[in-house]
Amino acid sequence: VLLVSAILLPVILFARRGCMTVALVLLLASIVHQVSRLHVDTSYWGHIAAGVGLCRASHYILHGDGGALVIRVQHASLGLIATLAMFSYVVFRLPLHTFYNKVHATIWALASLLFASMAAHPITARACNGALPRVAAARQLHDPAVLAALGTLLYTHLHDMQPIGMLFHQVFGVQLGA
């Protein structure tokens, strides 16, 4: 677990796009293996992947044109697959009668919506460029609403009452809401 974290996460944070695709595929395969075979708690990778994703997204936002976050369709698709897998895991493998699991299912569903939106942009640009302005306009309303909802959920849901756990969730929440 630590070896994967030490090798793949820096590549995802700092690599060029082509290397990052390979690193993302390897990371997702490693997470599936670790969770299903080694019984690594899903909360470890859920938090690590979210943090790394936020850091990488901030690079695109800081160097972007001020519009919607546009990433490669491969990366958005991998994010969509990963978040749908986590959503499915929470819904089908954990008891949904607890508030804790309902919140986490909602977080993964919202993250899936965000990755679907990010995938729609390059797909539309490639398939039907004339519709791109409408997709971009829809994303200007959709993405901030999803990010605000995610930020609110992360900021307000408390399951790790240790100060560092609370701080991490609150920082994630503020980053997403901002």
GROMACS .gro file of N, CA and C in nm:
model
  534
    1VAL      N    1   0.083  -0.118   0.000
    1VAL     CA    2   0.000   0.000   0.000
    1VAL      C    3   0.088   0.125   0.000
    2LEU      N    4   0.185   0.127   0.090
    2LEU     CA    5   0.272   0.244   0.096
    2LEU      C    6   0.360   0.257  -0.027
    3LEU      N    7   0.404   0.144  -0.083
    3LEU     CA    8   0.485   0.148  -0.204
    3LEU      C    9   0.406   0.208  -0.321
    4VAL      N   10   0.282   0.166  -0.336
    4VAL     CA   11   0.197   0.223  -0.442
    4VAL      C   12   0.178   0.372  -0.419
    5SER      N   13   0.153   0.410  -0.294
    5SER     CA   14   0.136   0.552  -0.262
    5SER      C   15   0.263   0.630  -0.294
    6ALA      N   16   0.378   0.574  -0.260
    6ALA     CA   17   0.504   0.644  -0.279
    6ALA      C   18   0.544   0.656  -0.426
    7ILE      N   19   0.503   0.561  -0.509
    7ILE     CA   20   0.545   0.562  -0.650
    7ILE      C   21   0.442   0.630  -0.740
    8LEU      N   22   0.315   0.587  -0.731
    8LEU     CA   23   0.216   0.635  -0.828
    8LEU      C   24   0.161   0.774  -0.797
    9LEU      N   25   0.142   0.807  -0.671
    9LEU     CA   26   0.081   0.936  -0.640
    9LEU      C   27   0.166   1.055  -0.686
   10PRO      N   28   0.299   1.054  -0.666
   10PRO     CA   29   0.379   1.165  -0.721
   10PRO      C   30   0.372   1.173  -0.873
   11VAL      N   31   0.365   1.058  -0.940
   11VAL     CA   32   0.353   1.059  -1.087
   11VAL      C   33   0.224   1.129  -1.127
   12ILE      N   34   0.115   1.096  -1.060
   12ILE     CA   35  -0.014   1.157  -1.092
   12ILE      C   36  -0.010   1.307  -1.063
   13LEU      N   37   0.055   1.345  -0.957
   13LEU     CA   38   0.061   1.487  -0.922
   13LEU      C   39   0.144   1.570  -1.020
   14PHE      N   40   0.255   1.514  -1.069
   14PHE     CA   41   0.351   1.596  -1.141
   14PHE      C   42   0.377   1.554  -1.285
   15ALA      N   43   0.321   1.444  -1.331
   15ALA     CA   44   0.354   1.392  -1.464
   15ALA      C   45   0.284   1.468  -1.575
   16ARG      N   46   0.338   1.448  -1.692
   16ARG     CA   47   0.269   1.497  -1.811
   16ARG      C   48   0.149   1.407  -1.836
   17ARG      N   49   0.062   1.450  -1.926
   17ARG     CA   50  -0.065   1.381  -1.946
   17ARG      C   51  -0.052   1.235  -1.986
   18GLY      N   52   0.038   1.201  -2.077
   18GLY     CA   53   0.051   1.063  -2.124
   18GLY      C   54   0.092   0.969  -2.012
   19CYS      N   55   0.192   1.010  -1.934
   19CYS     CA   56   0.236   0.928  -1.820
   19CYS      C   57   0.127   0.919  -1.715
   20MET      N   58   0.051   1.024  -1.701
   20MET     CA   59  -0.053   1.025  -1.599
   20MET      C   60  -0.162   0.923  -1.631
   21THR      N   61  -0.195   0.905  -1.757
   21THR     CA   62  -0.297   0.806  -1.794
   21THR      C   63  -0.253   0.667  -1.749
   22VAL      N   64  -0.130   0.631  -1.777
   22VAL     CA   65  -0.078   0.501  -1.736
   22VAL      C   66  -0.078   0.490  -1.584
   23ALA      N   67  -0.035   0.595  -1.515
   23ALA     CA   68  -0.031   0.593  -1.368
   23ALA      C   69  -0.172   0.581  -1.311
   24LEU      N   70  -0.271   0.647  -1.371
   24LEU     CA   71  -0.408   0.637  -1.322
   24LEU      C   72  -0.463   0.496  -1.338
   25VAL      N   73  -0.435   0.433  -1.452
   25VAL     CA   74  -0.482   0.296  -1.474
   25VAL      C   75  -0.417   0.202  -1.373
   26LEU      N   76  -0.286   0.217  -1.354
   26LEU     CA   77  -0.216   0.133  -1.256
   26LEU      C   78  -0.267   0.157  -1.115
   27LEU      N   79  -0.294   0.283  -1.082
   27LEU     CA   80  -0.345   0.315  -0.949
   27LEU      C   81  -0.482   0.252  -0.927
   28LEU      N   82  -0.572   0.266  -1.024
   28LEU     CA   83  -0.705   0.207  -1.009
   28LEU      C   84  -0.697   0.055  -0.997
   29ALA      N   85  -0.613  -0.009  -1.077
   29ALA     CA   86  -0.597  -0.154  -1.067
   29ALA      C   87  -0.541  -0.192  -0.930
   30SER      N   88  -0.447  -0.114  -0.881
   30SER     CA   89  -0.388  -0.142  -0.751
   30SER      C   90  -0.490  -0.123  -0.639
   31ILE      N   91  -0.572  -0.020  -0.649
   31ILE     CA   92  -0.675   0.003  -0.547
   31ILE      C   93  -0.774  -0.112  -0.545
   32VAL      N   94  -0.819  -0.155  -0.662
   32VAL     CA   95  -0.912  -0.268  -0.669
   32VAL      C   96  -0.849  -0.392  -0.605
   33HIS      N   97  -0.724  -0.418  -0.637
   33HIS     CA   98  -0.655  -0.534  -0.579
   33HIS      C   99  -0.642  -0.520  -0.427
   34GLN      N  100  -0.602  -0.403  -0.382
   34GLN     CA  101  -0.580  -0.384  -0.239
   34GLN      C  102  -0.710  -0.393  -0.160
   35VAL      N  103  -0.817  -0.340  -0.215
   35VAL     CA  104  -0.945  -0.343  -0.144
   35VAL      C  105  -1.005  -0.483  -0.147
   36SER      N  106  -1.002  -0.548  -0.265
   36SER     CA  107  -1.069  -0.677  -0.277
   36SER      C  108  -0.986  -0.794  -0.223
   37ARG      N  109  -0.855  -0.790  -0.240
   37ARG     CA  110  -0.771  -0.904  -0.200
   37ARG      C  111  -0.699  -0.883  -0.067
   38LEU      N  112  -0.652  -0.761  -0.045
   38LEU     CA  113  -0.574  -0.734   0.076
   38LEU      C  114  -0.660  -0.674   0.187
   39HIS      N  115  -0.784  -0.645   0.155
   39HIS     CA  116  -0.881  -0.590   0.251
   39HIS      C  117  -0.837  -0.457   0.312
   40VAL      N  118  -0.773  -0.374   0.227
   40VAL     CA  119  -0.740  -0.239   0.270
   40VAL      C  120  -0.870  -0.161   0.281
   41ASP      N  121  -0.885  -0.086   0.387
   41ASP     CA  122  -1.007  -0.010   0.410
   41ASP      C  123  -1.028   0.090   0.296
   42THR      N  124  -1.148   0.093   0.242
   42THR     CA  125  -1.178   0.183   0.130
   42THR      C  126  -1.163   0.330   0.169
   43SER      N  127  -1.175   0.361   0.297
   43SER     CA  128  -1.163   0.501   0.337
   43SER      C  129  -1.021   0.552   0.315
   44TYR      N  130  -0.920   0.463   0.322
   44TYR     CA  131  -0.782   0.508   0.296
   44TYR      C  132  -0.771   0.563   0.155
   45TRP      N  133  -0.806   0.480   0.055
   45TRP     CA  134  -0.791   0.524  -0.083
   45TRP      C  135  -0.894   0.630  -0.121
   46GLY      N  136  -1.012   0.626  -0.060
   46GLY     CA  137  -1.110   0.730  -0.088
   46GLY      C  138  -1.057   0.868  -0.052
   47HIS      N  139  -0.991   0.876   0.063
   47HIS     CA  140  -0.937   1.005   0.106
   47HIS      C  141  -0.809   1.043   0.030
   48ILE      N  142  -0.721   0.947   0.008
   48ILE     CA  143  -0.597   0.974  -0.064
   48ILE      C  144  -0.626   1.016  -0.208
   49ALA      N  145  -0.711   0.939  -0.276
   49ALA     CA  146  -0.743   0.971  -0.416
   49ALA      C  147  -0.811   1.107  -0.428
   50ALA      N  148  -0.899   1.138  -0.335
   50ALA     CA  149  -0.966   1.269  -0.338
   50ALA      C  150  -0.866   1.382  -0.319
   51GLY      N  151  -0.775   1.365  -0.226
   51GLY     CA  152  -0.674   1.469  -0.203
   51GLY      C  153  -0.582   1.489  -0.321
   52VAL      N  154  -0.535   1.380  -0.379
   52VAL     CA  155  -0.448   1.390  -0.496
   52VAL      C  156  -0.524   1.449  -0.614
   53GLY      N  157  -0.650   1.407  -0.630
   53GLY     CA  158  -0.731   1.463  -0.739
   53GLY      C  159  -0.752   1.613  -0.724
   54LEU      N  160  -0.777   1.659  -0.602
   54LEU     CA  161  -0.793   1.802  -0.579
   54LEU      C  162  -0.664   1.878  -0.610
   55CYS      N  163  -0.552   1.822  -0.569
   55CYS     CA  164  -0.424   1.889  -0.596
   55CYS      C  165  -0.396   1.895  -0.746
   56ARG      N  166  -0.423   1.786  -0.817
   56ARG     CA  167  -0.399   1.785  -0.962
   56ARG      C  168  -0.496   1.879  -1.034
   57ALA      N  169  -0.622   1.879  -0.991
   57ALA     CA  170  -0.720   1.969  -1.052
   57ALA      C  171  -0.681   2.115  -1.031
   58SER      N  172  -0.624   2.145  -0.915
   58SER     CA  173  -0.585   2.285  -0.890
   58SER      C  174  -0.480   2.331  -0.990
   59HIS      N  175  -0.394   2.241  -1.036
   59HIS     CA  176  -0.295   2.276  -1.139
   59HIS      C  177  -0.367   2.323  -1.267
   60TYR      N  178  -0.468   2.246  -1.310
   60TYR     CA  179  -0.541   2.283  -1.431
   60TYR      C  180  -0.619   2.412  -1.411
   61ILE      N  181  -0.675   2.432  -1.293
   61ILE     CA  182  -0.752   2.552  -1.267
   61ILE      C  183  -0.662   2.675  -1.266
   62LEU      N  184  -0.548   2.666  -1.198
   62LEU     CA  185  -0.456   2.779  -1.190
   62LEU      C  186  -0.395   2.814  -1.325
   63HIS      N  187  -0.380   2.718  -1.413
   63HIS     CA  188  -0.321   2.742  -1.545
   63HIS      C  189  -0.426   2.744  -1.655
   64GLY      N  190  -0.553   2.749  -1.619
   64GLY     CA  191  -0.661   2.747  -1.717
   64GLY      C  192  -0.702   2.887  -1.761
   65ASP      N  193  -0.811   2.893  -1.834
   65ASP     CA  194  -0.860   3.019  -1.888
   65ASP      C  195  -0.974   3.078  -1.806
   66GLY      N  196  -1.002   3.020  -1.691
   66GLY     CA  197  -1.110   3.071  -1.607
   66GLY      C  198  -1.244   3.004  -1.633
   67GLY      N  199  -1.249   2.918  -1.733
   67GLY     CA  200  -1.373   2.848  -1.765
   67GLY      C  201  -1.381   2.716  -1.691
   68ALA      N  202  -1.463   2.629  -1.743
   68ALA     CA  203  -1.483   2.498  -1.681
   68ALA      C  204  -1.354   2.418  -1.684
   69LEU      N  205  -1.338   2.330  -1.587
   69LEU     CA  206  -1.223   2.242  -1.582
   69LEU      C  207  -1.233   2.140  -1.695
   70VAL      N  208  -1.139   2.146  -1.788
   70VAL     CA  209  -1.139   2.056  -1.904
   70VAL      C  210  -1.018   1.965  -1.891
   71ILE      N  211  -1.043   1.835  -1.887
   71ILE     CA  212  -0.936   1.737  -1.881
   71ILE      C  213  -0.956   1.636  -1.994
   72ARG      N  214  -0.857   1.553  -2.014
   72ARG     CA  215  -0.866   1.453  -2.121
   72ARG      C  216  -0.982   1.357  -2.092
   73VAL      N  217  -1.045   1.312  -2.198
   73VAL     CA  218  -1.160   1.223  -2.182
   73VAL      C  219  -1.120   1.094  -2.113
   74GLN      N  220  -0.997   1.047  -2.134
   74GLN     CA  221  -0.951   0.925  -2.068
   74GLN      C  222  -0.948   0.945  -1.916
   75HIS      N  223  -0.900   1.060  -1.872
   75HIS     CA  224  -0.890   1.087  -1.730
   75HIS      C  225  -1.028   1.104  -1.667
   76ALA      N  226  -1.116   1.175  -1.736
   76ALA     CA  227  -1.253   1.191  -1.686
   76ALA      C  228  -1.324   1.057  -1.681
   77SER      N  229  -1.301   0.973  -1.781
   77SER     CA  230  -1.364   0.841  -1.783
   77SER      C  231  -1.314   0.753  -1.670
   78LEU      N  232  -1.182   0.757  -1.645
   78LEU     CA  233  -1.127   0.680  -1.533
   78LEU      C  234  -1.183   0.731  -1.400
   79GLY      N  235  -1.196   0.862  -1.386
   79GLY     CA  236  -1.256   0.918  -1.265
   79GLY      C  237  -1.401   0.875  -1.250
   80LEU      N  238  -1.473   0.874  -1.361
   80LEU     CA  239  -1.613   0.832  -1.357
   80LEU      C  240  -1.624   0.685  -1.317
   81ILE      N  241  -1.540   0.602  -1.375
   81ILE     CA  242  -1.542   0.459  -1.341
   81ILE      C  243  -1.509   0.440  -1.193
   82ALA      N  244  -1.407   0.510  -1.144
   82ALA     CA  245  -1.366   0.495  -1.004
   82ALA      C  246  -1.475   0.542  -0.908
   83THR      N  247  -1.536   0.656  -0.937
   83THR     CA  248  -1.639   0.708  -0.846
   83THR      C  249  -1.767   0.624  -0.853
   84LEU      N  250  -1.801   0.573  -0.970
   84LEU     CA  251  -1.916   0.484  -0.979
   84LEU      C  252  -1.889   0.352  -0.906
   85ALA      N  253  -1.764   0.305  -0.912
   85ALA     CA  254  -1.728   0.184  -0.839
   85ALA      C  255  -1.741   0.207  -0.689
   86MET      N  256  -1.695   0.321  -0.640
   86MET     CA  257  -1.706   0.351  -0.497
   86MET      C  258  -1.853   0.368  -0.458
   87PHE      N  259  -1.931   0.434  -0.543
   87PHE     CA  260  -2.074   0.449  -0.516
   87PHE      C  261  -2.140   0.311  -0.508
   88SER      N  262  -2.109   0.225  -0.604
   88SER     CA  263  -2.167   0.089  -0.605
   88SER      C  264  -2.124   0.011  -0.482
   89TYR      N  265  -1.999   0.025  -0.443
   89TYR     CA  266  -1.950  -0.045  -0.324
   89TYR      C  267  -2.030  -0.002  -0.201
   90VAL      N  268  -2.048   0.128  -0.185
   90VAL     CA  269  -2.122   0.178  -0.068
   90VAL      C  270  -2.267   0.131  -0.072
   91VAL      N  271  -2.330   0.140  -0.188
   91VAL     CA  272  -2.472   0.106  -0.199
   91VAL      C  273  -2.496  -0.044  -0.184
   92PHE      N  274  -2.413  -0.126  -0.247
   92PHE     CA  275  -2.440  -0.270  -0.251
   92PHE      C  276  -2.367  -0.353  -0.145
   93ARG      N  277  -2.263  -0.297  -0.085
   93ARG     CA  278  -2.186  -0.376   0.011
   93ARG      C  279  -2.197  -0.326   0.155
   94LEU      N  280  -2.244  -0.205   0.174
   94LEU     CA  281  -2.253  -0.149   0.309
   94LEU      C  282  -2.399  -0.125   0.345
   95PRO      N  283  -2.432  -0.125   0.472
   95PRO     CA  284  -2.571  -0.102   0.511
   95PRO      C  285  -2.611   0.045   0.488
   96LEU      N  286  -2.710   0.065   0.403
   96LEU     CA  287  -2.751   0.202   0.369
   96LEU      C  288  -2.846   0.263   0.474
   97HIS      N  289  -2.879   0.190   0.577
   97HIS     CA  290  -2.968   0.248   0.677
   97HIS      C  291  -2.894   0.344   0.770
   98THR      N  292  -2.760   0.348   0.763
   98THR     CA  293  -2.686   0.442   0.847
   98THR      C  294  -2.668   0.574   0.773
   99PHE      N  295  -2.674   0.682   0.848
   99PHE     CA  296  -2.655   0.815   0.790
   99PHE      C  297  -2.515   0.827   0.730
  100TYR      N  298  -2.417   0.770   0.796
  100TYR     CA  299  -2.278   0.772   0.751
  100TYR      C  300  -2.268   0.719   0.608
  101ASN      N  301  -2.327   0.603   0.581
  101ASN     CA  302  -2.318   0.543   0.448
  101ASN      C  303  -2.402   0.618   0.345
  102LYS      N  304  -2.515   0.673   0.388
  102LYS     CA  305  -2.595   0.755   0.295
  102LYS      C  306  -2.517   0.877   0.249
  103VAL      N  307  -2.447   0.940   0.341
  103VAL     CA  308  -2.366   1.058   0.306
  103VAL      C  309  -2.256   1.018   0.209
  104HIS      N  310  -2.188   0.907   0.237
  104HIS     CA  311  -2.081   0.864   0.147
  104HIS      C  312  -2.133   0.822   0.010
  105ALA      N  313  -2.248   0.759   0.005
  105ALA     CA  314  -2.309   0.726  -0.125
  105ALA      C  315  -2.339   0.854  -0.202
  106THR      N  316  -2.388   0.955  -0.133
  106THR     CA  317  -2.418   1.084  -0.198
  106THR      C  318  -2.290   1.151  -0.246
  107ILE      N  319  -2.185   1.146  -0.166
  107ILE     CA  320  -2.057   1.205  -0.207
  107ILE      C  321  -2.007   1.139  -0.335
  108TRP      N  322  -2.011   1.006  -0.342
  108TRP     CA  323  -1.961   0.937  -0.462
  108TRP      C  324  -2.053   0.960  -0.581
  109ALA      N  325  -2.184   0.973  -0.558
  109ALA     CA  326  -2.276   1.003  -0.668
  109ALA      C  327  -2.248   1.142  -0.725
  110LEU      N  328  -2.226   1.239  -0.637
  110LEU     CA  329  -2.195   1.375  -0.682
  110LEU      C  330  -2.062   1.379  -0.756
  111ALA      N  331  -1.963   1.306  -0.706
  111ALA     CA  332  -1.834   1.300  -0.774
  111ALA      C  333  -1.849   1.238  -0.913
  112SER      N  334  -1.936   1.138  -0.924
  112SER     CA  335  -1.964   1.077  -1.055
  112SER      C  336  -2.025   1.178  -1.150
  113LEU      N  337  -2.117   1.258  -1.101
  113LEU     CA  338  -2.177   1.363  -1.185
  113LEU      C  339  -2.072   1.461  -1.235
  114LEU      N  340  -1.979   1.495  -1.148
  114LEU     CA  341  -1.874   1.589  -1.186
  114LEU      C  342  -1.784   1.528  -1.295
  115PHE      N  343  -1.745   1.403  -1.279
  115PHE     CA  344  -1.661   1.340  -1.382
  115PHE      C  345  -1.738   1.320  -1.512
  116ALA      N  346  -1.868   1.291  -1.505
  116ALA     CA  347  -1.948   1.279  -1.626
  116ALA      C  348  -1.952   1.413  -1.700
  117SER      N  349  -1.964   1.521  -1.624
  117SER     CA  350  -1.962   1.655  -1.684
  117SER      C  351  -1.827   1.684  -1.749
  118MET      N  352  -1.719   1.646  -1.681
  118MET     CA  353  -1.585   1.669  -1.738
  118MET      C  354  -1.564   1.584  -1.862
  119ALA      N  355  -1.621   1.465  -1.867
  119ALA     CA  356  -1.608   1.380  -1.986
  119ALA      C  357  -1.692   1.434  -2.101
  120ALA      N  358  -1.805   1.495  -2.070
  120ALA     CA  359  -1.895   1.546  -2.175
  120ALA      C  360  -1.829   1.655  -2.258
  121HIS      N  361  -1.743   1.734  -2.197
  121HIS     CA  362  -1.681   1.846  -2.268
  121HIS      C  363  -1.594   1.799  -2.386
  122PRO      N  364  -1.492   1.715  -2.363
  122PRO     CA  365  -1.411   1.673  -2.478
  122PRO      C  366  -1.485   1.582  -2.575
  123ILE      N  367  -1.580   1.504  -2.525
  123ILE     CA  368  -1.658   1.419  -2.616
  123ILE      C  369  -1.741   1.506  -2.710
  124THR      N  370  -1.804   1.609  -2.656
  124THR     CA  371  -1.883   1.701  -2.739
  124THR      C  372  -1.794   1.777  -2.836
  125ALA      N  373  -1.677   1.820  -2.789
  125ALA     CA  374  -1.585   1.892  -2.877
  125ALA      C  375  -1.543   1.806  -2.995
  126ARG      N  376  -1.526   1.678  -2.972
  126ARG     CA  377  -1.483   1.587  -3.078
  126ARG      C  378  -1.598   1.548  -3.169
  127ALA      N  379  -1.715   1.521  -3.111
  127ALA     CA  380  -1.826   1.463  -3.189
  127ALA      C  381  -1.916   1.569  -3.252
  128CYS      N  382  -1.942   1.677  -3.181
  128CYS     CA  383  -2.038   1.776  -3.229
  128CYS      C  384  -1.996   1.913  -3.178
  129ASN      N  385  -1.895   1.969  -3.239
  129ASN     CA  386  -1.836   2.093  -3.192
  129ASN      C  387  -1.936   2.208  -3.183
  130GLY      N  388  -2.041   2.204  -3.266
  130GLY     CA  389  -2.142   2.309  -3.264
  130GLY      C  390  -2.221   2.314  -3.134
  131ALA      N  391  -2.230   2.201  -3.066
  131ALA     CA  392  -2.303   2.195  -2.939
  131ALA      C  393  -2.216   2.232  -2.819
  132LEU      N  394  -2.086   2.251  -2.842
  132LEU     CA  395  -1.995   2.278  -2.731
  132LEU      C  396  -2.031   2.403  -2.651
  133PRO      N  397  -2.074   2.514  -2.714
  133PRO     CA  398  -2.112   2.629  -2.632
  133PRO      C  399  -2.227   2.599  -2.535
  134ARG      N  400  -2.322   2.517  -2.578
  134ARG     CA  401  -2.433   2.481  -2.488
  134ARG      C  402  -2.385   2.392  -2.374
  135VAL      N  403  -2.296   2.298  -2.405
  135VAL     CA  404  -2.240   2.212  -2.300
  135VAL      C  405  -2.160   2.296  -2.201
  136ALA      N  406  -2.079   2.388  -2.254
  136ALA     CA  407  -1.999   2.474  -2.167
  136ALA      C  408  -2.089   2.561  -2.079
  137ALA      N  409  -2.198   2.612  -2.135
  137ALA     CA  410  -2.290   2.694  -2.055
  137ALA      C  411  -2.358   2.610  -1.947
  138ALA      N  412  -2.398   2.489  -1.982
  138ALA     CA  413  -2.460   2.401  -1.883
  138ALA      C  414  -2.361   2.367  -1.772
  139ARG      N  415  -2.236   2.346  -1.810
  139ARG     CA  416  -2.134   2.315  -1.709
  139ARG      C  417  -2.109   2.433  -1.616
  140GLN      N  418  -2.128   2.555  -1.664
  140GLN     CA  419  -2.109   2.673  -1.578
  140GLN      C  420  -2.210   2.676  -1.465
  141LEU      N  421  -2.326   2.613  -1.483
  141LEU     CA  422  -2.426   2.602  -1.377
  141LEU      C  423  -2.409   2.471  -1.300
  142HIS      N  424  -2.388   2.361  -1.372
  142HIS     CA  425  -2.382   2.228  -1.313
  142HIS      C  426  -2.262   2.210  -1.220
  143ASP      N  427  -2.143   2.237  -1.271
  143ASP     CA  428  -2.021   2.206  -1.196
  143ASP      C  429  -2.012   2.281  -1.063
  144PRO      N  430  -2.036   2.413  -1.060
  144PRO     CA  431  -2.031   2.481  -0.929
  144PRO      C  432  -2.136   2.429  -0.830
  145ALA      N  433  -2.254   2.393  -0.880
  145ALA     CA  434  -2.357   2.340  -0.790
  145ALA      C  435  -2.312   2.206  -0.731
  146VAL      N  436  -2.256   2.119  -0.813
  146VAL     CA  437  -2.207   1.990  -0.764
  146VAL      C  438  -2.091   2.010  -0.668
  147LEU      N  439  -1.998   2.099  -0.702
  147LEU     CA  440  -1.884   2.125  -0.613
  147LEU      C  441  -1.930   2.184  -0.480
  148ALA      N  442  -2.028   2.273  -0.483
  148ALA     CA  443  -2.079   2.330  -0.358
  148ALA      C  444  -2.146   2.223  -0.272
  149ALA      N  445  -2.222   2.135  -0.335
  149ALA     CA  446  -2.287   2.026  -0.261
  149ALA      C  447  -2.182   1.932  -0.202
  150LEU      N  448  -2.081   1.897  -0.281
  150LEU     CA  449  -1.973   1.812  -0.231
  150LEU      C  450  -1.900   1.879  -0.116
  151GLY      N  451  -1.869   2.005  -0.134
  151GLY     CA  452  -1.799   2.079  -0.029
  151GLY      C  453  -1.878   2.085   0.100
  152THR      N  454  -2.008   2.108   0.089
  152THR     CA  455  -2.093   2.113   0.208
  152THR      C  456  -2.098   1.978   0.277
  153LEU      N  457  -2.115   1.871   0.200
  153LEU     CA  458  -2.118   1.737   0.260
  153LEU      C  459  -1.986   1.703   0.329
  154LEU      N  460  -1.875   1.733   0.263
  154LEU     CA  461  -1.745   1.700   0.322
  154LEU      C  462  -1.717   1.786   0.446
  155TYR      N  463  -1.758   1.910   0.442
  155TYR     CA  464  -1.731   1.998   0.556
  155TYR      C  465  -1.815   1.961   0.677
  156THR      N  466  -1.939   1.919   0.654
  156THR     CA  467  -2.030   1.898   0.766
  156THR      C  468  -2.036   1.755   0.817
  157HIS      N  469  -2.000   1.656   0.735
  157HIS     CA  470  -2.011   1.519   0.786
  157HIS      C  471  -1.888   1.487   0.870
  158LEU      N  472  -1.913   1.438   0.988
  158LEU     CA  473  -1.804   1.410   1.081
  158LEU      C  474  -1.809   1.263   1.121
  159HIS      N  475  -1.705   1.191   1.085
  159HIS     CA  476  -1.698   1.053   1.130
  159HIS      C  477  -1.564   1.025   1.198
  160ASP      N  478  -1.467   1.107   1.172
  160ASP     CA  479  -1.338   1.095   1.238
  160ASP      C  480  -1.326   1.215   1.331
  161MET      N  481  -1.346   1.192   1.458
  161MET     CA  482  -1.352   1.303   1.554
  161MET      C  483  -1.214   1.349   1.601
  162GLN      N  484  -1.109   1.287   1.550
  162GLN     CA  485  -0.975   1.335   1.583
  162GLN      C  486  -0.954   1.469   1.515
  163PRO      N  487  -0.879   1.558   1.575
  163PRO     CA  488  -0.860   1.691   1.516
  163PRO      C  489  -0.806   1.687   1.373
  164ILE      N  490  -0.712   1.597   1.344
  164ILE     CA  491  -0.657   1.591   1.209
  164ILE      C  492  -0.762   1.542   1.108
  165GLY      N  493  -0.844   1.446   1.148
  165GLY     CA  494  -0.950   1.397   1.060
  165GLY      C  495  -1.053   1.505   1.031
  166MET      N  496  -1.091   1.579   1.134
  166MET     CA  497  -1.187   1.688   1.114
  166MET      C  498  -1.127   1.796   1.025
  167LEU      N  499  -0.999   1.828   1.047
  167LEU     CA  500  -0.933   1.930   0.966
  167LEU      C  501  -0.928   1.888   0.819
  168PHE      N  502  -0.892   1.763   0.791
  168PHE     CA  503  -0.886   1.716   0.653
  168PHE      C  504  -1.020   1.731   0.583
  169HIS      N  505  -1.128   1.688   0.648
  169HIS     CA  506  -1.260   1.698   0.587
  169HIS      C  507  -1.301   1.843   0.568
  170GLN      N  508  -1.269   1.927   0.662
  170GLN     CA  509  -1.306   2.067   0.649
  170GLN      C  510  -1.225   2.135   0.539
  171VAL      N  511  -1.097   2.102   0.528
  171VAL     CA  512  -1.015   2.159   0.420
  171VAL      C  513  -1.065   2.111   0.284
  172PHE      N  514  -1.095   1.979   0.272
  172PHE     CA  515  -1.152   1.928   0.147
  172PHE      C  516  -1.281   2.003   0.113
  173GLY      N  517  -1.366   2.022   0.213
  173GLY     CA  518  -1.493   2.090   0.191
  173GLY      C  519  -1.475   2.232   0.143
  174VAL      N  520  -1.383   2.305   0.206
  174VAL     CA  521  -1.358   2.443   0.167
  174VAL      C  522  -1.297   2.449   0.026
  175GLN      N  523  -1.204   2.357  -0.003
  175GLN     CA  524  -1.144   2.354  -0.138
  175GLN      C  525  -1.251   2.331  -0.245
  176LEU      N  526  -1.340   2.240  -0.220
  176LEU     CA  527  -1.443   2.211  -0.320
  176LEU      C  528  -1.545   2.323  -0.329
  177GLY      N  529  -1.580   2.383  -0.218
  177GLY     CA  530  -1.678   2.490  -0.219
  177GLY      C  531  -1.625   2.619  -0.278
  178ALA      N  532  -1.493   2.636  -0.272
  178ALA     CA  533  -1.432   2.760  -0.323
  178ALA      C  534  -1.424   2.751  -0.473
   0.00000   0.00000   0.00000
